[in-house]
PDB file of C-alpha atoms in Angstrom:
ATOM      1  CA  MET A   1    -252.892-100.071-153.433  1.00 84.00           C
ATOM      2  CA  SER A   2    -251.412 -96.741-152.377  1.00 95.00           C
ATOM      3  CA  HIS A   3    -249.220 -94.610-154.625  1.00 96.00           C
ATOM      4  CA  ALA A   4    -246.534 -92.166-153.583  1.00 96.00           C
ATOM      5  CA  PHE A   5    -247.423 -88.540-154.254  1.00 96.00           C
ATOM      6  CA  PRO A   6    -246.097 -87.310-156.596  1.00 96.00           C
ATOM      7  CA  SER A   7    -245.135 -90.158-158.939  1.00 96.00           C
ATOM      8  CA  PRO A   8    -245.986 -91.547-162.369  1.00 96.00           C
ATOM      9  CA  GLU A   9    -248.182 -94.195-160.700  1.00 97.00           C
ATOM     10  CA  TRP A  10    -250.069 -91.565-158.712  1.00 97.00           C
ATOM     11  CA  THR A  11    -250.576 -89.563-161.915  1.00 97.00           C
ATOM     12  CA  ASP A  12    -252.096 -92.613-163.638  1.00 97.00           C
ATOM     13  CA  ALA A  13    -254.446 -93.226-160.715  1.00 97.00           C
ATOM     14  CA  TYR A  14    -255.443 -89.567-160.721  1.00 97.00           C
ATOM     15  CA  LYS A  15    -256.951 -89.938-164.194  1.00 97.00           C
ATOM     16  CA  ASP A  16    -259.326 -92.629-162.928  1.00 97.00           C
ATOM     17  CA  ALA A  17    -260.177 -90.523-159.875  1.00 97.00           C
ATOM     18  CA  VAL A  18    -261.099 -87.526-162.028  1.00 98.00           C
ATOM     19  CA  ASN A  19    -263.293 -89.664-164.266  1.00 98.00           C
ATOM     20  CA  ALA A  20    -265.023 -91.161-161.225  1.00 97.00           C
ATOM     21  CA  ASN A  21    -265.963 -87.709-159.894  1.00 97.00           C
ATOM     22  CA  ALA A  22    -269.526 -86.950-161.013  1.00 97.00           C
ATOM     23  CA  ALA A  23    -269.255 -83.382-159.732  1.00 97.00           C
ATOM     24  CA  TYR A  24    -266.269 -82.760-161.995  1.00 97.00           C
ATOM     25  CA  ARG A  25    -268.023 -84.351-164.968  1.00 97.00           C
ATOM     26  CA  GLU A  26    -270.916 -81.916-164.517  1.00 97.00           C
ATOM     27  CA  ALA A  27    -268.857 -78.783-163.724  1.00 97.00           C
ATOM     28  CA  GLY A  28    -266.366 -79.403-166.501  1.00 97.00           C
ATOM     29  CA  LYS A  29    -268.724 -80.587-169.218  1.00 97.00           C
ATOM     30  CA  THR A  30    -268.250 -77.445-171.327  1.00 97.00           C
ATOM     31  CA  TRP A  31    -264.481 -77.183-170.748  1.00 98.00           C
ATOM     32  CA  THR A  32    -262.749 -77.080-174.145  1.00 98.00           C
ATOM     33  CA  HIS A  33    -259.766 -74.916-173.229  1.00 98.00           C
ATOM     34  CA  GLY A  34    -257.048 -77.536-173.093  1.00 98.00           C
ATOM     35  CA  ALA A  35    -254.876 -79.372-170.632  1.00 98.00           C
ATOM     36  CA  VAL A  36    -254.178 -78.325-167.075  1.00 97.00           C
ATOM     37  CA  ALA A  37    -250.839 -78.993-165.387  1.00 98.00           C
ATOM     38  CA  PHE A  38    -250.067 -79.179-161.692  1.00 97.00           C
ATOM     39  CA  VAL A  39    -246.456 -78.577-160.714  1.00 98.00           C
ATOM     40  CA  VAL A  40    -244.942 -79.723-157.420  1.00 98.00           C
ATOM     41  CA  GLU A  41    -241.914 -77.633-156.535  1.00 98.00           C
ATOM     42  CA  LYS A  42    -238.646 -79.348-155.722  1.00 97.00           C
ATOM     43  CA  ASP A  43    -237.831 -80.216-152.140  1.00 97.00           C
ATOM     44  CA  ALA A  44    -234.561 -82.028-151.671  1.00 96.00           C
ATOM     45  CA  ALA A  45    -235.455 -82.958-148.104  1.00 96.00           C
ATOM     46  CA  LEU A  46    -238.409 -84.950-149.435  1.00 95.00           C
ATOM     47  CA  GLY A  47    -236.419 -86.581-152.222  1.00 94.00           C
ATOM     48  CA  LEU A  48    -237.752 -84.272-154.918  1.00 96.00           C
ATOM     49  CA  PRO A  49    -234.561 -82.890-156.510  1.00 96.00           C
ATOM     50  CA  ASP A  50    -236.419 -81.148-159.351  1.00 97.00           C
ATOM     51  CA  ASP A  51    -239.807 -79.583-159.955  1.00 98.00           C
ATOM     52  CA  CYS A  52    -242.153 -82.247-161.290  1.00 97.00           C
ATOM     53  CA  ALA A  53    -245.508 -82.002-162.969  1.00 98.00           C
ATOM     54  CA  MET A  54    -248.544 -83.850-164.134  1.00 98.00           C
ATOM     55  CA  ILE A  55    -250.472 -82.832-167.212  1.00 98.00           C
ATOM     56  CA  LEU A  56    -254.185 -83.580-167.237  1.00 98.00           C
ATOM     57  CA  ASP A  57    -255.712 -83.736-170.694  1.00 98.00           C
ATOM     58  CA  VAL A  58    -259.209 -82.660-169.677  1.00 98.00           C
ATOM     59  CA  HIS A  59    -261.996 -82.042-172.140  1.00 98.00           C
ATOM     60  CA  GLY A  60    -265.771 -81.936-171.837  1.00 98.00           C
ATOM     61  CA  GLY A  61    -265.842 -83.181-168.250  1.00 98.00           C
ATOM     62  CA  GLU A  62    -263.541 -86.115-168.951  1.00 98.00           C
ATOM     63  CA  CYS A  63    -259.875 -86.682-168.270  1.00 98.00           C
ATOM     64  CA  ARG A  64    -258.642 -88.286-171.465  1.00 98.00           C
ATOM     65  CA  ALA A  65    -255.088 -88.856-170.282  1.00 98.00           C
ATOM     66  CA  THR A  66    -252.523 -87.878-167.688  1.00 98.00           C
ATOM     67  CA  ARG A  67    -248.767 -87.580-168.085  1.00 98.00           C
ATOM     68  CA  TRP A  68    -245.944 -87.291-165.572  1.00 97.00           C
ATOM     69  CA  VAL A  69    -243.444 -84.774-166.939  1.00 97.00           C
ATOM     70  CA  ALA A  70    -240.792 -82.217-166.050  1.00 97.00           C
ATOM     71  CA  ARG A  71    -241.994 -78.712-165.214  1.00 98.00           C
ATOM     72  CA  SER A  72    -240.475 -77.314-168.415  1.00 98.00           C
ATOM     73  CA  VAL A  73    -242.562 -79.738-170.487  1.00 98.00           C
ATOM     74  CA  ALA A  74    -245.726 -78.844-168.593  1.00 98.00           C
ATOM     75  CA  GLU A  75    -245.137 -75.131-169.076  1.00 98.00           C
ATOM     76  CA  ALA A  76    -244.439 -75.610-172.757  1.00 98.00           C
ATOM     77  CA  GLU A  77    -247.398 -77.857-173.511  1.00 98.00           C
ATOM     78  CA  ALA A  78    -250.265 -77.108-171.106  1.00 98.00           C
ATOM     79  CA  PRO A  79    -252.311 -73.909-171.533  1.00 98.00           C
ATOM     80  CA  PHE A  80    -252.886 -73.752-167.761  1.00 98.00           C
ATOM     81  CA  VAL A  81    -250.202 -74.350-165.148  1.00 98.00           C
ATOM     82  CA  ILE A  82    -250.658 -74.205-161.383  1.00 97.00           C
ATOM     83  CA  VAL A  83    -247.608 -74.382-159.117  1.00 98.00           C
ATOM     84  CA  GLY A  84    -247.217 -75.070-155.420  1.00 98.00           C
ATOM     85  CA  ARG A  85    -244.998 -76.564-152.744  1.00 98.00           C
ATOM     86  CA  TYR A  86    -245.430 -80.194-151.763  1.00 98.00           C
ATOM     87  CA  ASP A  87    -247.113 -79.371-148.443  1.00 97.00           C
ATOM     88  CA  ARG A  88    -249.573 -76.998-150.148  1.00 97.00           C
ATOM     89  CA  TRP A  89    -250.645 -79.690-152.595  1.00 97.00           C
ATOM     90  CA  LYS A  90    -250.950 -82.184-149.765  1.00 97.00           C
ATOM     91  CA  ASP A  91    -253.217 -79.781-147.875  1.00 97.00           C
ATOM     92  CA  VAL A  92    -255.625 -79.325-150.784  1.00 96.00           C
ATOM     93  CA  ILE A  93    -255.601 -82.995-151.772  1.00 95.00           C
ATOM     94  CA  THR A  94    -256.369 -84.114-148.238  1.00 95.00           C
ATOM     95  CA  GLY A  95    -259.120 -81.493-147.964  1.00 93.00           C
ATOM     96  CA  LYS A  96    -257.415 -79.439-145.279  1.00 95.00           C
ATOM     97  CA  ASP A  97    -257.388 -76.423-147.619  1.00 94.00           C
ATOM     98  CA  ASP A  98    -259.685 -75.343-150.432  1.00 94.00           C
ATOM     99  CA  PRO A  99    -257.852 -74.966-153.760  1.00 93.00           C
ATOM    100  CA  ILE A 100    -259.418 -71.610-154.646  1.00 92.00           C
ATOM    101  CA  LYS A 101    -258.753 -70.187-151.210  1.00 95.00           C
ATOM    102  CA  SER A 102    -255.185 -71.494-151.493  1.00 96.00           C
ATOM    103  CA  MET A 103    -254.748 -69.529-154.712  1.00 96.00           C
ATOM    104  CA  MET A 104    -255.986 -66.367-152.990  1.00 96.00           C
ATOM    105  CA  GLN A 105    -253.450 -67.005-150.231  1.00 97.00           C
ATOM    106  CA  ASN A 106    -250.671 -67.490-152.789  1.00 97.00           C
ATOM    107  CA  LYS A 107    -250.143 -71.061-151.613  1.00 98.00           C
ATOM    108  CA  LEU A 108    -250.947 -72.238-155.138  1.00 97.00           C
ATOM    109  CA  ARG A 109    -250.155 -69.971-158.092  1.00 97.00           C
ATOM    110  CA  LEU A 110    -251.497 -69.880-161.630  1.00 96.00           C
ATOM    111  CA  VAL A 111    -248.262 -69.213-163.512  1.00 97.00           C
ATOM    112  CA  LYS A 112    -249.678 -69.752-166.977  1.00 97.00           C
ATOM    113  CA  GLY A 113    -253.178 -69.456-168.353  1.00 97.00           C
ATOM    114  CA  HIS A 114    -256.120 -67.171-168.954  1.00 96.00           C
ATOM    115  CA  LEU A 115    -257.439 -66.249-165.509  1.00 94.00           C
ATOM    116  CA  PRO A 116    -260.967 -65.196-166.606  1.00 94.00           C
ATOM    117  CA  THR A 117    -261.394 -68.710-168.024  1.00 95.00           C
ATOM    118  CA  ILE A 118    -260.314 -70.289-164.740  1.00 94.00           C
ATOM    119  CA  ILE A 119    -262.771 -68.026-162.900  1.00 93.00           C
ATOM    120  CA  ARG A 120    -265.607 -69.036-165.223  1.00 94.00           C
ATOM    121  CA  TYR A 121    -264.765 -72.649-164.410  1.00 95.00           C
ATOM    122  CA  VAL A 122    -264.003 -72.141-160.746  1.00 93.00           C
ATOM    123  CA  GLU A 123    -266.107 -75.107-159.599  1.00 93.00           C
ATOM    124  CA  SER A 124    -264.609 -77.303-162.295  1.00 95.00           C
ATOM    125  CA  SER A 125    -261.114 -76.321-161.118  1.00 93.00           C
ATOM    126  CA  ARG A 126    -262.043 -77.065-157.526  1.00 91.00           C
ATOM    127  CA  GLN A 127    -263.474 -80.471-158.400  1.00 95.00           C
ATOM    128  CA  LEU A 128    -260.454 -81.333-160.501  1.00 94.00           C
ATOM    129  CA  VAL A 129    -258.201 -80.862-157.484  1.00 91.00           C
ATOM    130  CA  LYS A 130    -260.677 -82.474-155.101  1.00 91.00           C
ATOM    131  CA  SER A 131    -260.764 -85.584-157.283  1.00 95.00           C
ATOM    132  CA  ALA A 132    -257.246 -86.259-156.083  1.00 95.00           C
ATOM    133  CA  SER A 133    -258.553 -87.011-152.610  1.00 95.00           C
ATOM    134  CA  ALA A 134    -259.926 -90.289-154.006  1.00 95.00           C
ATOM    135  CA  VAL A 135    -256.450 -91.499-154.933  1.00 96.00           C
ATOM    136  CA  ASP A 136    -255.005 -93.799-152.271  1.00 96.00           C
ATOM    137  CA  SER A 137    -251.963 -91.645-151.582  1.00 96.00           C
ATOM    138  CA  ARG A 138    -248.750 -92.316-149.748  1.00 96.00           C
ATOM    139  CA  TRP A 139    -247.164 -89.097-148.501  1.00 96.00           C
ATOM    140  CA  LEU A 140    -243.475 -88.321-148.430  1.00 93.00           C
ATOM    141  CA  ALA A 141    -243.930 -86.240-145.295  1.00 86.00           C
TER     142      ALA A 141
ATOM    143  CA  MET B   1    -253.771 -44.115-173.767  1.00 65.00           C
ATOM    144  CA  ALA B   2    -252.592 -47.502-172.488  1.00 80.00           C
ATOM    145  CA  GLU B   3    -253.894 -48.581-169.133  1.00 86.00           C
ATOM    146  CA  VAL B   4    -251.449 -49.086-166.285  1.00 95.00           C
ATOM    147  CA  ILE B   5    -252.045 -51.921-163.842  1.00 97.00           C
ATOM    148  CA  GLU B   6    -249.405 -52.509-161.215  1.00 97.00           C
ATOM    149  CA  LEU B   7    -248.780 -54.200-157.911  1.00 98.00           C
ATOM    150  CA  ALA B   8    -247.610 -52.049-155.014  1.00 98.00           C
ATOM    151  CA  PRO B   9    -244.546 -53.305-153.100  1.00 97.00           C
ATOM    152  CA  GLY B  10    -245.477 -56.420-151.137  1.00 95.00           C
ATOM    153  CA  ALA B  11    -248.632 -57.140-153.120  1.00 98.00           C
ATOM    154  CA  SER B  12    -246.975 -59.791-155.276  1.00 97.00           C
ATOM    155  CA  GLU B  13    -247.095 -62.134-152.257  1.00 96.00           C
ATOM    156  CA  ASN B  14    -250.852 -61.652-151.948  1.00 98.00           C
ATOM    157  CA  GLY B  15    -252.500 -64.253-154.196  1.00 97.00           C
ATOM    158  CA  LEU B  16    -255.822 -62.441-154.421  1.00 97.00           C
ATOM    159  CA  ALA B  17    -254.051 -59.182-155.303  1.00 97.00           C
ATOM    160  CA  THR B  18    -252.119 -60.780-158.141  1.00 97.00           C
ATOM    161  CA  MET B  19    -255.264 -62.556-159.342  1.00 96.00           C
ATOM    162  CA  LEU B  20    -257.350 -59.384-159.449  1.00 97.00           C
ATOM    163  CA  ALA B  21    -254.584 -57.398-161.174  1.00 97.00           C
ATOM    164  CA  GLU B  22    -254.332 -60.147-163.773  1.00 96.00           C
ATOM    165  CA  LEU B  23    -258.113 -60.388-164.088  1.00 96.00           C
ATOM    166  CA  VAL B  24    -258.508 -56.672-164.805  1.00 97.00           C
ATOM    167  CA  SER B  25    -255.622 -56.743-167.255  1.00 97.00           C
ATOM    168  CA  GLN B  26    -257.025 -59.712-169.177  1.00 96.00           C
ATOM    169  CA  ASN B  27    -260.592 -58.385-169.094  1.00 96.00           C
ATOM    170  CA  LEU B  28    -259.432 -55.113-170.662  1.00 96.00           C
ATOM    171  CA  ALA B  29    -257.470 -57.003-173.300  1.00 96.00           C
ATOM    172  CA  ASP B  30    -260.334 -59.379-174.092  1.00 95.00           C
ATOM    173  CA  LYS B  31    -263.120 -56.778-173.999  1.00 95.00           C
ATOM    174  CA  PRO B  32    -261.835 -53.366-175.100  1.00 94.00           C
ATOM    175  CA  HIS B  33    -265.237 -51.766-174.431  1.00 94.00           C
ATOM    176  CA  LYS B  34    -264.451 -52.081-170.701  1.00 95.00           C
ATOM    177  CA  ARG B  35    -261.619 -49.563-171.158  1.00 96.00           C
ATOM    178  CA  ALA B  36    -264.012 -46.615-171.097  1.00 96.00           C
ATOM    179  CA  ASP B  37    -265.172 -47.610-167.621  1.00 96.00           C
ATOM    180  CA  PHE B  38    -261.607 -48.249-166.474  1.00 97.00           C
ATOM    181  CA  ALA B  39    -260.559 -44.784-167.651  1.00 97.00           C
ATOM    182  CA  LYS B  40    -263.247 -43.190-165.454  1.00 97.00           C
ATOM    183  CA  LEU B  41    -262.650 -45.283-162.343  1.00 97.00           C
ATOM    184  CA  GLU B  42    -261.330 -43.225-159.458  1.00 98.00           C
ATOM    185  CA  GLY B  43    -261.242 -44.178-155.792  1.00 98.00           C
ATOM    186  CA  ARG B  44    -260.186 -46.915-153.413  1.00 98.00           C
ATOM    187  CA  VAL B  45    -261.962 -50.235-153.020  1.00 98.00           C
ATOM    188  CA  ALA B  46    -260.918 -52.610-150.248  1.00 98.00           C
ATOM    189  CA  ILE B  47    -261.749 -56.286-150.607  1.00 98.00           C
ATOM    190  CA  VAL B  48    -261.480 -58.683-147.690  1.00 98.00           C
ATOM    191  CA  ALA B  49    -261.785 -62.438-148.236  1.00 97.00           C
ATOM    192  CA  GLU B  50    -262.551 -63.134-144.612  1.00 96.00           C
ATOM    193  CA  ASP B  51    -262.214 -66.923-144.508  1.00 95.00           C
ATOM    194  CA  ALA B  52    -258.900 -66.755-146.385  1.00 96.00           C
ATOM    195  CA  GLY B  53    -257.528 -63.987-144.167  1.00 96.00           C
ATOM    196  CA  VAL B  54    -256.592 -61.980-147.251  1.00 98.00           C
ATOM    197  CA  ALA B  55    -257.215 -58.275-147.869  1.00 98.00           C
ATOM    198  CA  LEU B  56    -256.260 -55.889-150.622  1.00 98.00           C
ATOM    199  CA  THR B  57    -256.969 -52.389-151.843  1.00 98.00           C
ATOM    200  CA  LEU B  58    -257.672 -51.455-155.435  1.00 98.00           C
ATOM    201  CA  GLU B  59    -256.581 -47.865-155.967  1.00 98.00           C
ATOM    202  CA  PHE B  60    -258.062 -46.554-159.211  1.00 98.00           C
ATOM    203  CA  GLN B  61    -256.620 -43.363-160.685  1.00 97.00           C
ATOM    204  CA  ARG B  62    -258.490 -42.824-163.969  1.00 96.00           C
ATOM    205  CA  GLY B  63    -256.707 -45.256-166.273  1.00 96.00           C
ATOM    206  CA  ARG B  64    -254.262 -46.507-163.676  1.00 98.00           C
ATOM    207  CA  LEU B  65    -254.770 -49.246-161.096  1.00 98.00           C
ATOM    208  CA  ILE B  66    -252.444 -49.903-158.186  1.00 98.00           C
ATOM    209  CA  VAL B  67    -253.190 -53.049-156.192  1.00 98.00           C
ATOM    210  CA  HIS B  68    -252.027 -52.943-152.590  1.00 98.00           C
ATOM    211  CA  ASP B  69    -251.627 -55.727-150.064  1.00 98.00           C
ATOM    212  CA  GLY B  70    -253.994 -55.125-147.143  1.00 98.00           C
ATOM    213  CA  ILE B  71    -256.166 -52.081-146.571  1.00 98.00           C
ATOM    214  CA  VAL B  72    -254.245 -48.974-147.562  1.00 98.00           C
ATOM    215  CA  GLY B  73    -255.620 -45.463-147.098  1.00 97.00           C
ATOM    216  CA  ILE B  74    -259.296 -44.808-146.479  1.00 97.00           C
ATOM    217  CA  PRO B  75    -261.393 -46.922-148.843  1.00 98.00           C
ATOM    218  CA  ASP B  76    -264.426 -45.402-150.529  1.00 98.00           C
ATOM    219  CA  VAL B  77    -265.975 -48.858-150.672  1.00 98.00           C
ATOM    220  CA  THR B  78    -265.168 -51.929-148.584  1.00 98.00           C
ATOM    221  CA  VAL B  79    -266.334 -55.426-149.510  1.00 98.00           C
ATOM    222  CA  ARG B  80    -266.156 -58.169-146.879  1.00 98.00           C
ATOM    223  CA  ALA B  81    -267.153 -61.653-147.982  1.00 97.00           C
ATOM    224  CA  PRO B  82    -266.122 -65.317-147.986  1.00 96.00           C
ATOM    225  CA  SER B  83    -263.616 -66.200-150.709  1.00 95.00           C
ATOM    226  CA  ASP B  84    -266.231 -68.018-152.815  1.00 93.00           C
ATOM    227  CA  ASP B  85    -268.355 -64.871-152.921  1.00 95.00           C
ATOM    228  CA  VAL B  86    -265.360 -62.670-153.749  1.00 95.00           C
ATOM    229  CA  MET B  87    -264.736 -64.944-156.707  1.00 93.00           C
ATOM    230  CA  ALA B  88    -268.435 -64.940-157.635  1.00 92.00           C
ATOM    231  CA  MET B  89    -268.401 -61.151-157.859  1.00 92.00           C
ATOM    232  CA  SER B  90    -266.217 -61.529-160.947  1.00 94.00           C
ATOM    233  CA  LEU B  91    -268.904 -63.701-162.495  1.00 94.00           C
ATOM    234  CA  VAL B  92    -271.798 -61.265-162.130  1.00 94.00           C
ATOM    235  CA  GLU B  93    -273.841 -61.296-165.317  1.00 95.00           C
ATOM    236  CA  LEU B  94    -274.326 -58.005-167.163  1.00 95.00           C
ATOM    237  CA  THR B  95    -277.323 -56.959-169.236  1.00 94.00           C
ATOM    238  CA  PRO B  96    -276.589 -56.990-172.954  1.00 90.00           C
ATOM    239  CA  ARG B  97    -277.409 -53.374-173.769  1.00 85.00           C
ATOM    240  CA  ARG B  98    -276.412 -51.244-170.805  1.00 87.00           C
ATOM    241  CA  ALA B  99    -273.989 -53.593-169.059  1.00 90.00           C
ATOM    242  CA  LEU B 100    -275.818 -53.299-165.771  1.00 91.00           C
ATOM    243  CA  PRO B 101    -275.756 -56.157-163.235  1.00 92.00           C
ATOM    244  CA  ASP B 102    -278.433 -58.550-164.488  1.00 94.00           C
ATOM    245  CA  PRO B 103    -280.891 -59.377-161.675  1.00 92.00           C
ATOM    246  CA  ARG B 104    -281.969 -62.489-163.603  1.00 94.00           C
ATOM    247  CA  GLY B 105    -278.454 -63.903-163.631  1.00 95.00           C
ATOM    248  CA  GLU B 106    -277.707 -66.927-161.444  1.00 94.00           C
ATOM    249  CA  THR B 107    -274.575 -65.388-159.922  1.00 94.00           C
ATOM    250  CA  MET B 108    -276.230 -62.009-159.428  1.00 94.00           C
ATOM    251  CA  ARG B 109    -279.038 -63.702-157.507  1.00 95.00           C
ATOM    252  CA  LYS B 110    -276.485 -65.459-155.283  1.00 94.00           C
ATOM    253  CA  VAL B 111    -274.727 -62.155-154.630  1.00 94.00           C
ATOM    254  CA  TRP B 112    -278.023 -60.468-153.708  1.00 94.00           C
ATOM    255  CA  GLU B 113    -278.859 -63.367-151.410  1.00 95.00           C
ATOM    256  CA  GLY B 114    -275.441 -63.027-149.797  1.00 96.00           C
ATOM    257  CA  MET B 115    -275.965 -59.324-149.228  1.00 95.00           C
ATOM    258  CA  ARG B 116    -279.430 -59.818-147.787  1.00 96.00           C
ATOM    259  CA  SER B 117    -278.174 -62.489-145.386  1.00 97.00           C
ATOM    260  CA  ASP B 118    -275.176 -60.319-144.406  1.00 96.00           C
ATOM    261  CA  ARG B 119    -272.747 -62.929-145.709  1.00 97.00           C
ATOM    262  CA  ILE B 120    -271.513 -60.273-148.131  1.00 97.00           C
ATOM    263  CA  ARG B 121    -271.116 -56.800-146.612  1.00 97.00           C
ATOM    264  CA  VAL B 122    -270.481 -53.814-148.839  1.00 96.00           C
ATOM    265  CA  HIS B 123    -269.790 -50.539-147.058  1.00 97.00           C
ATOM    266  CA  GLY B 124    -270.004 -47.279-148.989  1.00 96.00           C
ATOM    267  CA  ALA B 125    -271.677 -48.671-152.113  1.00 93.00           C
ATOM    268  CA  LEU B 126    -274.663 -46.327-151.989  1.00 93.00           C
ATOM    269  CA  LEU B 127    -272.452 -43.266-151.560  1.00 96.00           C
ATOM    270  CA  HIS B 128    -270.260 -44.378-154.435  1.00 97.00           C
ATOM    271  CA  ALA B 129    -272.736 -45.996-156.822  1.00 95.00           C
ATOM    272  CA  PRO B 130    -270.929 -44.966-160.053  1.00 95.00           C
ATOM    273  CA  LEU B 131    -267.667 -46.394-158.689  1.00 97.00           C
ATOM    274  CA  MET B 132    -269.380 -49.680-157.827  1.00 96.00           C
ATOM    275  CA  LEU B 133    -271.094 -49.926-161.194  1.00 95.00           C
ATOM    276  CA  ARG B 134    -267.905 -49.301-163.151  1.00 96.00           C
ATOM    277  CA  LEU B 135    -265.969 -51.662-160.880  1.00 97.00           C
ATOM    278  CA  THR B 136    -268.529 -54.410-161.504  1.00 96.00           C
ATOM    279  CA  ARG B 137    -268.255 -53.915-165.258  1.00 96.00           C
ATOM    280  CA  VAL B 138    -264.466 -53.954-165.234  1.00 97.00           C
ATOM    281  CA  MET B 139    -264.180 -56.978-162.920  1.00 96.00           C
ATOM    282  CA  SER B 140    -266.868 -59.115-164.522  1.00 95.00           C
ATOM    283  CA  VAL B 141    -265.599 -61.732-166.946  1.00 94.00           C
ATOM    284  CA  HIS B 142    -268.840 -61.310-168.916  1.00 91.00           C
TER     285      HIS B 142
END
């Protein structure tokens, strides 16, 4: 069953997709630095009146939980926050763009978090985003 | 003296430029011993992530770093590489005692392999070996 991206249902399915990704399990097995949040910026034309976010409680190569929250909650609670427009997220989730390259191009931005840690776990970060491609997604545009 | 790390006008829209400015800033905060190298760094280093179509110039002025969007001025050293290798260069392992690039390190071996195969091209490194060595120490997260 497909889920609209972004939505609470999509966020729930994302947890299962992360845990089904063996490459993430391996790359993230020593990650103990806390939750990561992905923020989708508002786009009224797409029916997204406010910035929305998902928090991924990742630890030791496992996603223990996901939560669909407002951006302010994500920025307050998650040690790492990555922000991007809807179309940028769609491009990395569908595999059109690489998440690390997208950060270099300023399409996705780390707005909170210790960058050297992200760089040490660059493959883990990539696999975390790539896991989303396994979610049966329904796109708003 | 406190280090100064700043983005030149226009560089804030360059993701790699903002990342490298932040990386240097956090490396110096996390590992104060890197400050001695930063204080001696002088010269321009251009970095081009070819597959991402992104370029920047690091202008070091002995304790001050200005990060420019694109190639600005005449670089002393120019690094051209795929984005994965640009990122890997921040992961180069350093030897414990002298903080030299560790040839036994996994990332260092990948970087050497990239240079041998011409995937990573570094122009001016031999002429500016001290600059390259200090740059590697300051950029490495190790």
